[in-house]
Short mmCIF file of C-alpha atoms and ligand atoms in Angstrom, two decimals:
data_model
loop_
_atom_site.label_atom_id
_atom_site.label_comp_id
_atom_site.label_asym_id
_atom_site.label_seq_id
_atom_site.Cartn_x
_atom_site.Cartn_y
_atom_site.Cartn_z
CA MET A 1 8.47 8.55 -13.75
CA ALA A 2 7.66 12.25 -12.28
CA ARG A 3 7.99 11.42 -8.26
CA ASN A 4 5.60 12.99 -6.07
CA ILE A 5 6.58 15.83 -3.59
CA ILE A 6 4.74 15.33 -0.07
CA VAL A 7 5.03 17.65 2.76
CA ALA A 8 3.46 16.01 6.46
CA GLY A 9 3.55 16.90 9.50
CA ASN A 10 4.17 14.35 12.25
CA TRP A 11 2.30 16.06 15.29
CA LYS A 12 3.18 13.14 17.94
CA MET A 13 1.88 13.54 20.94
CA HIS A 14 -0.11 16.48 20.52
CA LYS A 15 -3.17 18.22 20.16
CA THR A 16 -6.79 17.71 21.47
CA VAL A 17 -9.55 16.95 19.08
CA SER A 18 -10.64 20.70 19.43
CA GLU A 19 -6.98 21.81 19.10
CA ALA A 20 -6.53 19.85 15.76
CA THR A 21 -9.81 20.70 14.55
CA LYS A 22 -8.60 24.21 14.85
CA LEU A 23 -5.16 24.10 13.16
CA VAL A 24 -6.42 21.90 9.87
CA GLY A 25 -9.28 24.86 9.78
CA GLU A 26 -6.29 27.08 9.61
CA LEU A 27 -4.49 25.09 7.26
CA LYS A 28 -7.17 24.19 4.84
CA GLU A 29 -7.72 27.91 4.50
CA ALA A 30 -4.29 29.01 3.85
CA LEU A 31 -3.42 26.15 1.54
CA ALA A 32 -6.60 25.83 -0.41
CA ASP A 33 -4.71 26.77 -3.60
CA VAL A 34 -1.83 24.11 -3.26
CA GLU A 35 -1.79 21.66 -6.49
CA ASP A 36 1.55 20.90 -7.06
CA ARG A 37 2.30 18.88 -4.28
CA LYS A 38 0.63 16.74 -1.54
CA ILE A 39 0.00 17.63 1.78
CA VAL A 40 -0.64 14.94 4.70
CA VAL A 41 -1.13 15.49 8.69
CA CYS A 42 -0.54 12.24 10.61
CA VAL A 43 -2.28 13.30 13.98
CA PRO A 44 -3.10 11.66 17.06
CA PHE A 45 -5.71 8.15 16.87
CA THR A 46 -8.16 10.38 19.12
CA ALA A 47 -8.16 12.90 16.21
CA LEU A 48 -8.66 11.36 13.17
CA HIS A 49 -12.47 10.72 12.61
CA ALA A 50 -12.92 14.09 13.31
CA LEU A 51 -10.42 15.52 11.00
CA GLY A 52 -11.62 12.79 8.75
CA GLN A 53 -14.62 14.56 8.29
CA ALA A 54 -12.96 18.19 8.57
CA LEU A 55 -10.71 17.31 5.54
CA LYS A 56 -12.70 15.74 3.24
CA GLY A 57 -13.13 17.30 0.00
CA SER A 58 -10.00 19.20 0.82
CA ASN A 59 -6.31 18.94 -0.72
CA ILE A 60 -5.10 17.97 2.66
CA GLN A 61 -5.14 14.35 3.23
CA LEU A 62 -5.11 12.68 6.79
CA GLY A 63 -2.27 10.23 8.16
CA ALA A 64 -2.13 8.22 11.24
CA GLN A 65 1.19 7.40 13.30
CA ASN A 66 1.41 4.40 13.69
CA LEU A 67 -0.69 0.67 13.20
CA TYR A 68 -0.25 -2.79 14.64
CA PRO A 69 0.02 -5.17 11.60
CA ALA A 70 -3.50 -7.72 11.69
CA ASP A 71 -7.08 -6.73 10.70
CA GLU A 72 -8.70 -7.38 14.17
CA GLY A 73 -8.22 -9.42 16.99
CA ALA A 74 -7.29 -9.34 20.75
CA TYR A 75 -4.81 -7.13 21.05
CA THR A 76 -5.59 -4.67 23.56
CA GLY A 77 -5.00 -1.33 22.65
CA GLU A 78 -4.11 -1.49 19.21
CA ILE A 79 -5.23 0.26 16.14
CA SER A 80 -5.64 -1.98 13.10
CA PRO A 81 -4.77 -0.37 9.45
CA ARG A 82 -8.44 -1.59 8.61
CA MET A 83 -9.86 1.15 11.14
CA LEU A 84 -7.43 3.57 9.93
CA ALA A 85 -8.41 3.56 6.36
CA ASP A 86 -12.33 3.66 7.75
CA VAL A 87 -12.01 6.56 9.29
CA GLY A 88 -10.44 8.28 6.39
CA CYS A 89 -6.73 7.74 6.50
CA ARG A 90 -4.53 7.57 3.77
CA TYR A 91 -0.95 7.66 5.05
CA VAL A 92 0.67 5.81 8.17
CA VAL A 93 3.53 6.73 9.66
CA VAL A 94 6.00 2.74 10.36
CA GLY A 95 9.32 2.69 11.65
CA HIS A 96 9.41 6.17 13.61
CA SER A 97 12.56 6.25 15.38
CA GLU A 98 11.10 6.87 18.51
CA ARG A 99 9.10 3.84 18.22
CA ARG A 100 12.21 1.85 17.43
CA GLU A 101 14.01 3.55 20.73
CA TYR A 102 10.68 3.69 22.65
CA PHE A 103 9.05 0.71 22.02
CA GLU A 104 11.82 -1.38 20.63
CA GLU A 105 10.28 -2.13 17.58
CA SER A 106 12.25 -4.25 14.84
CA ASN A 107 12.94 -3.98 11.55
CA GLU A 108 10.92 -7.09 10.80
CA PHE A 109 7.82 -5.81 13.02
CA ILE A 110 8.33 -2.72 11.34
CA SER A 111 8.05 -4.74 7.80
CA ASP A 112 4.89 -6.55 8.93
CA LYS A 113 3.61 -3.15 9.76
CA LEU A 114 4.30 -2.21 6.10
CA ASN A 115 2.95 -5.20 4.61
CA ALA A 116 -0.42 -4.84 6.70
CA ALA A 117 -0.79 -1.56 5.38
CA LEU A 118 -0.65 -1.46 2.11
CA GLY A 119 -2.87 -4.51 2.25
CA GLN A 120 -5.54 -1.82 2.92
CA GLY A 121 -4.45 0.72 0.86
CA LEU A 122 -2.63 2.76 3.49
CA LYS A 123 0.29 4.35 1.76
CA PRO A 124 3.06 3.89 4.80
CA ILE A 125 5.66 6.55 5.40
CA LEU A 126 8.64 4.01 6.00
CA CYS A 127 11.24 6.47 8.69
CA VAL A 128 15.12 5.03 8.51
CA GLY A 129 17.69 6.96 10.35
CA GLU A 130 21.06 6.59 12.05
CA LYS A 131 22.02 7.54 15.72
CA LEU A 132 24.93 10.11 16.10
CA GLN A 133 26.85 7.44 17.00
CA GLU A 134 26.69 5.79 13.58
CA ARG A 135 27.29 8.60 11.91
CA GLU A 136 30.14 9.32 14.16
CA ALA A 137 31.74 6.03 13.40
CA GLY A 138 31.23 6.32 9.67
CA ARG A 139 28.35 3.78 9.66
CA GLN A 140 25.37 5.66 8.32
CA LYS A 141 25.13 4.47 4.80
CA THR A 142 25.39 0.71 6.16
CA VAL A 143 22.81 1.14 9.05
CA VAL A 144 20.11 3.02 6.92
CA SER A 145 21.09 0.51 3.98
CA ARG A 146 20.06 -2.08 6.21
CA GLN A 147 16.93 -1.10 7.57
CA VAL A 148 15.80 -0.05 3.97
CA HIS A 149 16.41 -3.89 2.92
CA GLU A 150 14.86 -5.48 6.22
CA CYS A 151 12.12 -2.84 6.39
CA LEU A 152 11.00 -3.80 2.35
CA GLU A 153 11.10 -7.60 3.14
CA GLY A 154 8.30 -8.58 1.49
CA ILE A 155 7.17 -6.28 -0.62
CA ASP A 156 6.89 -6.54 -4.57
CA VAL A 157 7.46 -3.76 -7.49
CA GLU A 158 3.84 -3.18 -7.37
CA GLU A 159 3.38 -2.02 -4.19
CA ILE A 160 6.43 -0.06 -4.07
CA LEU A 161 5.64 2.97 -5.27
CA ASP A 162 2.68 3.09 -2.27
CA VAL A 163 5.56 3.33 -0.05
CA VAL A 164 6.95 6.74 1.04
CA ILE A 165 10.42 6.75 2.23
CA ALA A 166 11.37 9.56 5.29
CA TYR A 167 15.25 9.51 6.03
CA GLU A 168 15.87 11.15 9.36
CA PRO A 169 19.03 11.15 11.29
CA ILE A 170 18.03 10.70 14.58
CA TRP A 171 20.64 13.13 15.59
CA ALA A 172 18.27 15.57 13.88
CA ILE A 173 14.93 14.93 15.44
CA GLY A 174 13.29 17.72 17.35
CA THR A 175 17.56 18.86 18.47
CA GLY A 176 17.17 22.00 16.02
CA ARG A 177 20.34 20.20 14.60
CA THR A 178 19.35 19.78 10.88
CA ALA A 179 21.58 17.57 8.26
CA THR A 180 23.27 20.11 5.58
CA PRO A 181 21.59 19.72 2.22
CA GLU A 182 24.36 17.41 1.14
CA GLN A 183 24.55 15.26 3.84
CA ALA A 184 20.60 14.46 3.56
CA ASN A 185 20.97 14.25 -0.45
CA THR A 186 24.08 12.02 -0.08
CA MET A 187 21.71 9.44 1.65
CA HIS A 188 19.01 9.84 -0.14
CA ARG A 189 20.99 9.00 -3.17
CA GLN A 190 22.10 5.73 -1.14
CA ILE A 191 18.57 4.75 -0.42
CA ARG A 192 17.55 5.24 -4.07
CA GLY A 193 20.48 2.65 -4.67
CA VAL A 194 19.19 0.31 -2.60
CA LEU A 195 15.69 0.93 -4.07
CA ARG A 196 17.53 0.49 -7.58
CA SER A 197 18.89 -2.65 -6.62
CA LEU A 198 15.39 -4.26 -5.38
CA TYR A 199 13.31 -2.91 -7.73
CA GLY A 200 14.98 -1.26 -11.04
CA GLU A 201 15.63 2.01 -12.28
CA GLU A 202 12.44 3.21 -13.21
CA THR A 203 11.11 2.19 -9.75
CA ALA A 204 13.91 3.94 -7.83
CA GLN A 205 13.15 6.94 -10.20
CA GLY A 206 9.47 7.19 -8.80
CA THR A 207 9.71 6.56 -5.18
CA CYS A 208 9.19 9.71 -2.83
CA ILE A 209 11.94 10.04 -0.29
CA MET A 210 11.63 12.73 2.26
CA TYR A 211 13.55 14.23 4.85
CA GLY A 212 13.30 14.60 8.28
CA GLY A 213 14.84 16.15 11.09
CA SER A 214 14.51 19.62 12.08
CA VAL A 215 13.12 21.05 9.37
CA LYS A 216 11.91 24.30 9.39
CA PRO A 217 10.73 27.56 7.73
CA ASP A 218 14.19 28.95 7.38
CA ASN A 219 15.97 25.53 6.10
CA VAL A 220 13.24 23.97 3.33
CA ASP A 221 14.20 26.04 0.51
CA ASP A 222 18.13 24.45 0.84
CA LEU A 223 16.98 21.44 1.80
CA MET A 224 14.20 20.89 -1.00
CA ALA A 225 16.69 22.20 -3.85
CA GLN A 226 18.60 19.03 -3.47
CA PRO A 227 17.44 16.84 -6.40
CA GLU A 228 17.06 13.87 -4.50
CA ILE A 229 14.85 15.54 -1.64
CA ASP A 230 11.47 14.51 -2.62
CA GLY A 231 9.69 16.09 0.65
CA ALA A 232 9.45 16.81 4.12
CA LEU A 233 8.83 15.19 7.40
CA VAL A 234 8.02 17.98 9.60
CA GLY A 235 7.47 17.53 13.61
CA GLY A 236 8.15 20.39 15.70
CA ALA A 237 7.17 22.86 12.88
CA SER A 238 4.20 21.20 11.90
CA LEU A 239 2.01 22.49 14.84
CA LYS A 240 1.55 25.98 14.37
CA ALA A 241 0.16 26.88 10.74
CA GLU A 242 1.75 29.48 10.41
CA SER A 243 5.40 27.65 10.32
CA PHE A 244 3.90 24.64 8.42
CA VAL A 245 1.93 26.84 5.77
CA ARG A 246 5.49 28.21 5.09
CA ILE A 247 7.59 24.76 4.59
CA VAL A 248 4.56 23.43 2.35
CA ARG A 249 4.89 26.55 0.35
CA PHE A 250 8.87 25.84 0.14
CA GLN A 251 10.42 27.40 -3.17
CA SER A 252 13.54 25.13 -4.64
P1 PGA B 1 11.14 17.09 14.05
O1 PGA B 1 10.62 15.89 14.26
O2 PGA B 1 11.09 18.35 12.67
O3 PGA B 1 10.79 17.73 15.51
O4 PGA B 1 12.71 17.10 14.14
C1 PGA B 1 10.51 14.83 12.76
C2 PGA B 1 10.28 14.27 13.16
O5 PGA B 1 10.17 13.27 14.23
O6 PGA B 1 9.33 13.17 12.04
#
């Protein structure tokens, strides 16, 4: 089963609607010929509606960065998967380490979000990754395997191919310190092993596992040359057209 190759920008809390519209205008023009990989921009809630319109008919898909796991209800300040689908979202990031850390999101809550996203036909990008102390203690495989197991609770074999996994070692996010291609590949193999134990070989081979954490134009080619790395989740370098376009056009 051929795996999807996906390059996604995670804009985090950046860009007003006009700034966002300008950036996707540049991306649309510069990336219009790309057919062999999927391109996604995960943008702030406030820009979703405008970009849903701006990206119609293009090869760039829209993603959100969070959701609340209910279709509607008395959850002041929250946004439901139904609302995201309504404005044209196809993807949604869940379990990003910044949300795990600053908003104390547990694997259980992340699993609820994943199930809710799938229930509305959204493709969740599930982020997993270890802290620096965990890697230094040699516990990275145990930590990440547990995150994958617990976050995929309730996801069956029909659904898993709509889930994208992003391995993002926390010590590499926004630090300029990337995992080496070999370190990333080793962890991706570990994650694929967990998927194999849960869903079987064919499904494990068909699931897209992206790498994230200081992906830049000058390291993307080496990362993407690894056999287990199927894409990139890009923070800082997705905020400017020039660097994101170069990353999307990685050569491996
Ligand atoms: P970074 O962020 O590329 O700025 O390290 C990646 C992420 O948090 O998804």
